[in-house]
Every structure is written in C-alpha cells, then in structure tokens.
C-alpha cells in the first residue's frame, strides 16, 4: 500500500487550521475515495513548539495581569493528541530548504536536540506566515524568545518616562492605546510612517483613532520613519528620517512584516518574497502539488479573517487534485476573499475604531469583538481545531 504524505509548514493560524481540517475531513474522504488503496498521512512542520496568539500582543506586552502569558502560548502537540500516529506527525523544526525535483524538505531542530533531517512530501502546503523585526509580534524560532521579550517589556514599562512606537498600523496604534491607558504619565510618541494612521481603513477612521490617542496624551507624528535605533545603557537613541534623533527609555518597533520564505526556491516567489499563487480562487501555488495559504502567500491581504476564509476552499482544492477521477461529486470550493474594508483596532480596553465589511463600527462593537480581551478565548479552539469540526 502506498503512502501519500501531505506536509504543512507553519505552526500559526493558517498552518494549524489547515492541518486540522485536512486531518478531520480531507484525509478520511481521500481514503474512502481510494478504497483504502493508499494511506494518507499529514506531517506538520512547525518552527516552534507553541502557538502564539499574536493578536493579543499589544495587551500582553503592556501588562502581565490582563492576559496571562499562559493563555496566549499553548503547546501545539496538545491540540493534535486526538489523531493516530499512522495519520499524523508533528515535527518541531525549522525548514531550511526545499528540493523541488526530489520533493524533499530539509529541516533543522529549533531547539538543537537532533541533527538536520529530510522529509519527503507528496503534497506541500506553505503556511509559514510572516515575521516582524521585533520578537514581540512573532516567534523567531523558539517561543521562549517572545515570552522573554514580552516579560522584559512588562517589567520596563512601569519605570519608563518616555516611549517611542514606530508603526501606524494596528499593532502600533493598539500598543499606544494599551500603554497610555495603563501608564498615563508616560510620554508616548507614535510614528505613523505615512500620511495617517491605519492606511487600510478610510481616512476618517484613521483620524478618529488619532483623536482617541490624543485624548490619552499620545503624540502622533506622520511621514517620519525610524532609520536606525542604537541601545545605550537603559535607553535607546532612535534616528529618524527627518535627520533628527530622539533618546527614549523604550523603543517599540511595530512596523511591517516579511514573509517566512527564505527556505523556498526563488522561482516560487514574487519579487517581494511571497509565494506565487497561480489562481487566488484555488490557492494553488507555483508548481503542481504545492499550495499557499496565509501571510506567506502572494494573494493574502493579511489578518485572521483572510486565513480562516481560505482553509475550507484550500482543502477542497487539495482533495480534488489528489483524488482526481475518484473525486466524485465533491467539487473544489472557490476561495472568495473579503476585499471590503474590514479591520478592528482597539484603543484601550473599552473602545477603538474599525469597519466590518465596509460598515464603520462604533466603539462598543470594537469592544465586543476585540477590545475586551483581544479574542483570547479563541486560542484553545485554534490549537485543537474546534472551528473546523464541520466540513
């Protein structure tokens, strides 16, 4: 009996969601379609042993009490205990390279306990996500580095007098709101790096966010970026694009992300390093048998909604491609991306700004969806795959 190994690379929202759905629904359907002539197995490669709820990072870094770190970091292995070894394997390693001709992935143990090894794939799903410059927002290998960075920030803020935050997107805006609410005496400066805050939302909403921050004594500066930052003792000197510099007690880099794709063949990537998707509705990747989902994919607009909406269509495409003429009546479900204005941005625990499917929402709606607890309640279900119990 032959074995078809579906390899998913990525241990965050996209990787876990896809792995659970394939294990719960797609693999049983494939085995039925093949009349059990083929064994299907899923191998999940994650660079970290723990899932990190990075959505909650702005509140996590500001306080150890509002959201315990233990609720934001959960072991990935615990969420996959229900699957038998014949169908599932978890590999805690960082992908180093992919050989397209041999259909192999070379990985190295994140924690250094084993030697590099090679994993063969029949189908490959790239869900490796994206990383930030600061470990506050994403896990750079071991989750312990992010835990340490968050704890250090929690300890430093009560003693700080000045804070500079670079980045006018949701992460920077939310962080400014959290810190200013908890520490109203700190002098906080937010550099948007653009003409306004929250450029994915309409200008009026960005202006409303700036007004709310101003009421919390946050100073927002536009069209100025950080060119370099030099730590000096307990402070950091930040050099700015307007040829000035500022020395602060705490500097927080909340600027953009870069795709985790350095291990992939360059022919698979766009000029900016994202995985090429031939067809956004099917999520097929640059070559046959390779797929991309989440922040590493060229089609992605970012955000949890974009990821969750893609999992079922991706799985249906994978099923159709593998099953071929045995697919029966199961047809691929096209991915319908939400392109209307949708983003929720808390500013403190009771309000914020945002829009959902093009409709601007008031502060109490922002609180209900996100400000109250940064959706920490969704973490256990993300790790265990509860969201995808139904096909």
CSV table of C-alpha atoms in Angstrom, one decimal:
chain,number,residue,atom,x,y,z
A,1,UNK,CA,0.0,0.0,0.0
A,2,UNK,CA,1.4,3.4,-1.0
A,3,UNK,CA,1.6,6.4,1.3
A,4,UNK,CA,0.7,9.9,0.3
A,5,UNK,CA,2.4,12.4,2.7
A,6,UNK,CA,0.7,15.9,2.9
A,7,UNK,CA,3.2,18.2,4.5
A,8,UNK,CA,2.0,21.5,6.1
A,9,UNK,CA,4.7,24.0,7.0
A,10,UNK,CA,3.6,26.5,9.7
A,11,UNK,CA,2.5,26.4,13.3
A,12,UNK,CA,0.4,29.5,13.5
A,13,UNK,CA,-3.2,30.3,12.5
A,14,UNK,CA,-3.0,29.2,8.8
A,15,UNK,CA,-0.9,26.1,9.4
A,16,UNK,CA,-2.9,24.8,12.4
A,17,UNK,CA,-6.3,25.5,10.8
A,18,UNK,CA,-5.3,23.8,7.5
A,19,UNK,CA,-3.8,20.8,9.3
A,20,UNK,CA,-6.8,20.2,11.4
A,21,UNK,CA,-9.2,20.5,8.5
A,22,UNK,CA,-7.3,18.1,6.4
A,23,UNK,CA,-7.0,15.6,9.2
A,24,UNK,CA,-10.6,15.8,10.2
A,25,UNK,CA,-12.2,15.8,6.8
A,26,UNK,CA,-10.0,15.6,3.7
A,27,UNK,CA,-7.8,12.6,4.6
A,28,UNK,CA,-10.8,10.4,5.6
A,29,UNK,CA,-12.5,11.4,2.3
A,30,UNK,CA,-9.4,10.6,0.3
A,31,UNK,CA,-9.0,7.2,1.9
A,32,UNK,CA,-12.7,6.5,1.1
A,33,UNK,CA,-12.2,7.6,-2.5
A,34,UNK,CA,-9.2,5.4,-3.0
A,35,UNK,CA,-11.0,2.5,-1.4
A,36,UNK,CA,-8.1,2.4,1.1
A,37,UNK,CA,-5.5,1.5,-1.5
A,38,UNK,CA,-3.5,4.5,-0.4
A,39,UNK,CA,-2.6,5.6,3.1
A,40,UNK,CA,-2.7,9.3,3.7
A,41,UNK,CA,-0.6,11.0,6.3
A,42,UNK,CA,-0.2,14.6,7.4
A,43,UNK,CA,3.2,15.9,8.6
A,44,UNK,CA,3.0,19.3,10.3
A,45,UNK,CA,6.4,21.2,10.5
A,46,UNK,CA,6.4,24.0,13.0
A,47,UNK,CA,9.5,26.0,13.9
A,48,UNK,CA,8.1,26.5,17.4
A,49,UNK,CA,6.5,24.1,19.9
A,50,UNK,CA,3.9,26.6,21.0
A,51,UNK,CA,1.2,28.5,19.2
A,52,UNK,CA,1.3,32.2,19.9
A,53,UNK,CA,-1.8,34.4,19.9
A,54,UNK,CA,0.0,37.4,18.4
A,55,UNK,CA,-3.3,39.2,18.0
A,56,UNK,CA,-3.1,39.9,21.8
A,57,UNK,CA,0.5,41.1,21.8
A,58,UNK,CA,-0.4,44.8,22.4
A,59,UNK,CA,-2.0,44.0,25.7
A,60,UNK,CA,0.4,41.2,26.6
A,61,UNK,CA,3.4,43.5,26.4
A,62,UNK,CA,1.7,46.2,28.5
A,63,UNK,CA,0.6,44.0,31.4
A,64,UNK,CA,1.2,40.6,33.0
A,65,UNK,CA,-2.2,40.7,34.7
A,66,UNK,CA,-4.8,41.5,32.0
A,67,UNK,CA,-4.0,38.4,29.8
A,68,UNK,CA,-1.7,35.8,31.4
A,69,UNK,CA,1.0,34.6,29.0
A,70,UNK,CA,0.0,31.1,29.8
A,71,UNK,CA,-3.3,31.7,27.9
A,72,UNK,CA,-1.5,33.2,24.8
A,73,UNK,CA,1.1,30.4,24.4
A,74,UNK,CA,-0.3,26.9,24.1
A,75,UNK,CA,1.6,23.7,23.2
A,76,UNK,CA,0.8,22.6,19.6
A,77,UNK,CA,1.2,18.9,20.4
A,78,UNK,CA,-1.7,19.1,22.9
A,79,UNK,CA,-4.0,20.1,20.1
A,80,UNK,CA,-3.2,17.1,17.9
A,81,UNK,CA,-3.3,14.3,20.5
A,82,UNK,CA,-6.6,13.0,19.1
A,83,UNK,CA,-5.0,11.9,15.8
A,84,UNK,CA,-3.3,8.5,15.5
A,85,UNK,CA,0.3,8.2,14.5
A,86,UNK,CA,-0.5,6.5,11.2
A,87,UNK,CA,-2.1,9.7,10.0
A,88,UNK,CA,-0.2,12.5,11.8
A,89,UNK,CA,3.3,13.5,12.8
A,90,UNK,CA,4.4,16.8,14.4
A,91,UNK,CA,8.0,17.9,13.6
A,92,UNK,CA,9.3,20.8,15.7
A,93,UNK,CA,11.9,22.1,13.3
A,94,UNK,CA,12.7,25.0,11.1
A,95,UNK,CA,12.6,24.4,7.3
A,96,UNK,CA,15.9,25.1,5.8
A,97,UNK,CA,15.4,24.3,2.1
A,98,UNK,CA,13.0,22.6,-0.4
A,99,UNK,CA,14.2,20.5,-3.3
A,100,UNK,CA,11.5,20.8,-6.0
A,101,UNK,CA,12.9,17.9,-8.1
A,102,UNK,CA,13.2,15.4,-5.2
A,103,UNK,CA,10.1,16.8,-3.4
A,104,UNK,CA,12.0,16.9,-0.1
A,105,UNK,CA,12.3,19.4,2.7
A,106,UNK,CA,15.4,19.8,4.8
A,107,UNK,CA,14.7,20.8,8.4
A,108,UNK,CA,16.8,21.6,11.5
A,109,UNK,CA,15.6,21.1,15.1
A,110,UNK,CA,14.6,24.5,16.5
A,111,UNK,CA,15.9,23.5,20.0
A,112,UNK,CA,19.1,21.8,18.8
A,113,UNK,CA,18.4,18.4,20.2
A,114,UNK,CA,18.6,16.4,16.9
A,115,UNK,CA,20.5,16.6,13.7
A,116,UNK,CA,19.0,18.1,10.4
A,117,UNK,CA,16.8,15.6,8.5
A,118,UNK,CA,15.0,15.4,5.2
A,119,UNK,CA,11.2,14.9,4.9
A,120,UNK,CA,9.6,13.8,1.6
A,121,UNK,CA,6.3,15.3,0.5
A,122,UNK,CA,3.7,14.3,-1.9
A,123,UNK,CA,1.6,17.4,-1.4
A,124,UNK,CA,3.0,20.6,0.2
A,125,UNK,CA,1.1,23.3,1.9
A,126,UNK,CA,3.1,26.5,2.6
A,127,UNK,CA,1.6,28.3,5.7
A,128,UNK,CA,4.8,29.6,7.2
A,129,UNK,CA,3.5,33.0,7.8
A,130,UNK,CA,5.5,36.2,8.2
A,131,UNK,CA,7.8,37.7,10.8
A,132,UNK,CA,8.4,41.1,12.3
A,133,UNK,CA,11.6,42.7,13.2
A,134,UNK,CA,10.7,42.6,16.9
A,135,UNK,CA,10.1,39.3,18.7
A,136,UNK,CA,7.1,41.0,20.4
A,137,UNK,CA,4.9,40.3,17.4
A,138,UNK,CA,6.1,36.9,16.1
A,139,UNK,CA,8.0,33.9,17.2
A,140,UNK,CA,11.7,33.8,16.0
A,141,UNK,CA,12.1,30.1,16.3
A,142,UNK,CA,11.8,29.2,19.9
A,143,UNK,CA,8.7,30.7,21.6
A,144,UNK,CA,10.8,31.3,24.6
A,145,UNK,CA,12.4,34.4,22.9
A,146,UNK,CA,9.0,36.0,22.5
A,147,UNK,CA,8.0,35.1,26.1
A,148,UNK,CA,11.2,36.7,27.3
A,149,UNK,CA,10.7,39.9,25.2
A,150,UNK,CA,7.1,40.3,26.5
A,151,UNK,CA,8.2,39.8,30.1
A,152,UNK,CA,11.1,42.4,29.7
A,153,UNK,CA,8.6,44.9,28.3
A,154,UNK,CA,6.2,44.3,31.1
A,155,UNK,CA,9.0,44.9,33.6
A,156,UNK,CA,10.3,48.0,31.9
A,157,UNK,CA,7.1,50.0,31.3
A,158,UNK,CA,6.3,50.8,34.9
A,159,UNK,CA,9.7,52.5,35.2
A,160,UNK,CA,9.7,54.3,31.9
A,161,UNK,CA,9.1,58.0,31.3
A,162,UNK,CA,9.4,58.1,27.5
A,163,UNK,CA,8.2,55.6,24.9
A,164,UNK,CA,8.5,55.8,21.1
A,165,UNK,CA,6.5,53.4,18.9
A,166,UNK,CA,7.3,53.1,15.2
A,167,UNK,CA,4.4,51.9,13.1
A,168,UNK,CA,1.0,53.4,12.4
A,169,UNK,CA,-0.8,50.2,11.6
A,170,UNK,CA,-3.0,48.2,14.0
A,171,UNK,CA,-0.1,46.9,16.1
A,172,UNK,CA,1.4,50.3,16.7
A,173,UNK,CA,-1.9,52.0,17.3
A,174,UNK,CA,-3.2,49.3,19.6
A,175,UNK,CA,0.1,49.3,21.6
A,176,UNK,CA,-0.1,53.1,22.1
A,177,UNK,CA,-3.6,52.8,23.3
A,178,UNK,CA,-2.8,50.0,25.8
A,179,UNK,CA,0.3,51.7,27.2
A,180,UNK,CA,-1.3,55.1,27.6
A,181,UNK,CA,-4.3,53.6,29.3
A,182,UNK,CA,-2.2,51.7,31.9
A,183,UNK,CA,0.5,54.3,32.3
A,184,UNK,CA,-1.0,57.8,31.7
A,185,UNK,CA,2.1,59.6,32.9
A,186,UNK,CA,4.4,58.2,30.2
A,187,UNK,CA,5.3,60.5,27.4
A,188,UNK,CA,4.3,58.4,24.3
A,189,UNK,CA,5.1,59.2,20.7
A,190,UNK,CA,3.7,57.2,17.8
A,191,UNK,CA,5.4,57.5,14.4
A,192,UNK,CA,2.9,56.5,11.7
A,193,UNK,CA,5.5,56.5,8.9
A,194,UNK,CA,2.7,57.6,6.5
A,195,UNK,CA,0.3,60.4,6.0
A,196,UNK,CA,-2.1,59.0,8.6
A,197,UNK,CA,-2.8,56.1,10.9
A,198,UNK,CA,-4.4,52.8,9.7
A,199,UNK,CA,-4.0,53.3,6.0
A,200,UNK,CA,-6.1,50.2,5.2
A,201,UNK,CA,-9.1,52.0,6.6
A,202,UNK,CA,-10.8,55.1,5.3
A,203,UNK,CA,-9.1,58.4,6.3
A,204,UNK,CA,-11.9,59.4,8.7
A,205,UNK,CA,-11.4,56.2,10.8
A,206,UNK,CA,-7.6,56.9,10.9
A,207,UNK,CA,-8.4,60.4,12.1
A,208,UNK,CA,-10.7,59.1,14.8
A,209,UNK,CA,-8.0,56.7,16.0
A,210,UNK,CA,-5.6,59.6,16.2
A,211,UNK,CA,-8.1,61.7,18.2
A,212,UNK,CA,-8.7,58.9,20.6
A,213,UNK,CA,-5.0,58.5,21.2
A,214,UNK,CA,-4.6,62.3,21.6
A,215,UNK,CA,-7.2,62.1,24.4
A,216,UNK,CA,-4.9,59.6,26.1
A,217,UNK,CA,-2.0,62.0,25.6
A,218,UNK,CA,-0.3,60.1,22.8
A,219,UNK,CA,1.5,62.4,20.3
A,220,UNK,CA,1.2,61.1,16.7
A,221,UNK,CA,3.8,62.2,14.1
A,222,UNK,CA,3.2,61.4,10.4
A,223,UNK,CA,5.6,61.0,7.5
A,224,UNK,CA,8.6,60.2,9.7
A,225,UNK,CA,10.2,56.8,9.9
A,226,UNK,CA,12.9,55.3,12.1
A,227,UNK,CA,16.2,54.8,10.1
A,228,UNK,CA,18.1,53.1,12.9
A,229,UNK,CA,18.0,52.5,16.7
A,230,UNK,CA,21.0,52.3,19.0
A,231,UNK,CA,20.7,51.0,22.5
A,232,UNK,CA,22.7,52.9,25.1
A,233,UNK,CA,22.5,51.7,28.6
A,234,UNK,CA,18.9,51.6,29.7
A,235,UNK,CA,17.8,53.9,26.9
A,236,UNK,CA,17.7,53.8,23.1
A,237,UNK,CA,18.6,56.6,20.7
A,238,UNK,CA,16.4,56.5,17.7
A,239,UNK,CA,17.5,58.1,14.4
A,240,UNK,CA,14.7,59.4,12.2
A,241,UNK,CA,14.1,60.1,8.5
A,242,UNK,CA,13.9,63.8,9.1
A,243,UNK,CA,17.5,63.9,10.2
A,244,UNK,CA,16.7,64.2,13.9
A,245,UNK,CA,17.1,61.8,16.7
A,246,UNK,CA,15.3,61.1,19.9
A,247,UNK,CA,16.5,59.3,23.1
A,248,UNK,CA,13.8,57.3,24.9
A,249,UNK,CA,13.5,54.8,27.7
A,250,UNK,CA,11.6,52.3,25.5
A,251,UNK,CA,11.6,51.9,21.7
A,252,UNK,CA,9.0,49.6,20.2
A,253,UNK,CA,9.3,48.6,16.6
A,254,UNK,CA,5.8,47.8,15.3
A,255,UNK,CA,6.5,48.2,11.6
A,256,UNK,CA,5.7,45.8,8.8
A,257,UNK,CA,6.3,42.1,8.3
A,258,UNK,CA,8.4,40.0,5.9
A,259,UNK,CA,7.3,36.6,4.6
A,260,UNK,CA,8.9,33.4,6.0
A,261,UNK,CA,10.0,32.1,2.6
A,262,UNK,CA,13.8,32.2,2.5
A,263,UNK,CA,13.9,28.4,2.5
A,264,UNK,CA,11.9,28.1,-0.7
A,265,UNK,CA,13.2,28.0,-4.3
A,266,UNK,CA,13.4,31.6,-5.7
A,267,UNK,CA,11.3,30.6,-8.7
A,268,UNK,CA,8.4,30.0,-6.4
A,269,UNK,CA,8.4,33.6,-5.0
A,270,UNK,CA,7.3,37.1,-6.0
A,271,UNK,CA,9.8,39.9,-6.1
A,272,UNK,CA,8.8,40.7,-2.5
A,273,UNK,CA,9.3,37.1,-1.3
A,274,UNK,CA,5.7,36.0,-1.2
A,275,UNK,CA,4.7,32.6,-2.6
A,276,UNK,CA,3.2,32.8,-6.0
A,277,UNK,CA,-0.4,31.7,-6.2
A,278,UNK,CA,-1.4,30.8,-9.8
A,279,UNK,CA,-5.1,31.2,-9.0
A,280,UNK,CA,-6.4,33.0,-6.0
A,281,UNK,CA,-9.7,31.1,-6.0
A,282,UNK,CA,-8.0,27.7,-5.8
A,283,UNK,CA,-4.9,28.7,-3.8
A,284,UNK,CA,-2.7,26.5,-6.0
A,285,UNK,CA,0.9,27.5,-5.7
A,286,UNK,CA,3.8,27.9,-8.2
A,287,UNK,CA,4.1,24.2,-9.2
A,288,UNK,CA,1.7,21.3,-9.1
A,289,UNK,CA,1.1,19.8,-5.7
A,290,UNK,CA,2.2,22.9,-3.9
A,291,UNK,CA,-0.3,25.3,-2.2
A,292,UNK,CA,0.0,28.5,-0.2
A,293,UNK,CA,-2.2,30.0,2.5
A,294,UNK,CA,-2.0,32.8,5.0
A,295,UNK,CA,0.5,35.6,5.3
A,296,UNK,CA,3.3,33.9,3.2
A,297,UNK,CA,1.0,33.7,0.2
A,298,UNK,CA,1.0,36.3,-2.5
A,299,UNK,CA,-2.8,36.6,-2.6
A,300,UNK,CA,-3.1,37.3,1.1
A,301,UNK,CA,-4.4,40.6,2.5
A,302,UNK,CA,-3.4,39.6,6.0
A,303,UNK,CA,-5.5,39.1,9.1
A,304,UNK,CA,-7.3,36.2,10.8
A,305,UNK,CA,-10.4,36.5,8.6
A,306,UNK,CA,-8.4,36.2,5.4
A,307,UNK,CA,-6.8,33.0,6.8
A,308,UNK,CA,-10.0,31.4,8.2
A,309,UNK,CA,-11.9,32.0,5.0
A,310,UNK,CA,-9.3,30.2,2.9
A,311,UNK,CA,-9.0,26.9,4.8
A,312,UNK,CA,-12.1,25.1,3.5
A,313,UNK,CA,-11.6,26.2,-0.1
A,314,UNK,CA,-7.9,25.2,0.1
A,315,UNK,CA,-8.8,21.8,1.4
A,316,UNK,CA,-11.4,21.2,-1.3
A,317,UNK,CA,-8.8,22.0,-4.0
A,318,UNK,CA,-6.3,19.6,-2.4
A,319,UNK,CA,-8.9,16.9,-2.3
A,320,UNK,CA,-9.9,17.4,-5.9
A,321,UNK,CA,-6.3,17.4,-7.1
A,322,UNK,CA,-5.3,14.3,-5.2
A,323,UNK,CA,-8.5,12.3,-5.8
A,324,UNK,CA,-8.6,13.1,-9.5
A,325,UNK,CA,-11.2,11.0,-11.2
A,326,UNK,CA,-12.2,9.4,-7.9
A,327,UNK,CA,-13.3,12.8,-6.5
A,328,UNK,CA,-16.9,12.0,-7.3
A,329,UNK,CA,-19.4,14.8,-6.8
A,330,UNK,CA,-17.1,16.8,-4.4
A,331,UNK,CA,-16.1,19.9,-6.4
A,332,UNK,CA,-13.5,22.5,-5.4
A,333,UNK,CA,-15.0,25.3,-3.4
A,334,UNK,CA,-13.6,28.6,-4.7
A,335,UNK,CA,-12.0,31.0,-2.2
A,336,UNK,CA,-13.9,34.2,-2.0
A,337,UNK,CA,-11.7,36.8,-0.4
A,338,UNK,CA,-13.2,39.6,1.6
A,339,UNK,CA,-11.9,42.8,-0.1
A,340,UNK,CA,-14.3,45.2,1.6
A,341,UNK,CA,-13.0,47.4,4.4
A,342,UNK,CA,-12.6,45.1,7.4
A,343,UNK,CA,-10.4,45.8,10.4
A,344,UNK,CA,-11.0,46.2,14.1
A,345,UNK,CA,-8.5,48.3,16.1
A,346,UNK,CA,-8.9,48.6,19.9
A,347,UNK,CA,-7.6,51.7,21.6
A,348,UNK,CA,-7.6,50.7,25.3
A,349,UNK,CA,-9.9,48.1,26.9
A,350,UNK,CA,-13.2,49.9,26.2
A,351,UNK,CA,-13.2,51.3,22.7
A,352,UNK,CA,-11.4,51.8,19.5
A,353,UNK,CA,-12.2,52.2,15.8
A,354,UNK,CA,-12.8,49.9,12.8
A,355,UNK,CA,-15.0,48.7,10.0
A,356,UNK,CA,-16.6,45.4,9.2
A,357,UNK,CA,-17.5,44.5,5.6
A,358,UNK,CA,-17.4,48.2,4.6
A,359,UNK,CA,-19.5,49.4,7.6
A,360,UNK,CA,-17.9,51.7,10.1
A,361,UNK,CA,-18.5,50.4,13.6
A,362,UNK,CA,-18.8,52.3,16.9
A,363,UNK,CA,-16.6,51.7,19.9
A,364,UNK,CA,-18.9,49.4,21.7
A,365,UNK,CA,-18.7,47.0,18.8
A,366,UNK,CA,-14.9,47.2,18.8
A,367,UNK,CA,-15.0,46.3,22.5
A,368,UNK,CA,-17.4,43.4,21.9
A,369,UNK,CA,-15.2,41.9,19.2
A,370,UNK,CA,-11.7,42.6,20.3
A,371,UNK,CA,-11.0,45.4,22.9
A,372,UNK,CA,-12.4,43.5,25.9
A,373,UNK,CA,-9.9,40.6,25.8
A,374,UNK,CA,-8.2,40.6,22.3
A,375,UNK,CA,-10.1,37.4,21.5
A,376,UNK,CA,-8.1,35.3,23.9
A,377,UNK,CA,-11.0,32.9,24.2
A,378,UNK,CA,-10.4,31.7,20.6
A,379,UNK,CA,-6.9,30.4,21.4
A,380,UNK,CA,-7.8,26.9,22.7
A,381,UNK,CA,-10.1,26.2,19.8
A,382,UNK,CA,-7.4,27.4,17.3
A,383,UNK,CA,-4.9,24.9,18.7
A,384,UNK,CA,-7.4,22.0,18.9
A,385,UNK,CA,-9.2,22.8,15.6
A,386,UNK,CA,-12.6,23.2,17.1
A,387,UNK,CA,-13.5,25.8,14.5
A,388,UNK,CA,-13.3,23.1,11.8
A,389,UNK,CA,-15.3,20.3,13.4
A,390,UNK,CA,-17.8,20.6,10.5
A,391,UNK,CA,-16.7,20.2,6.9
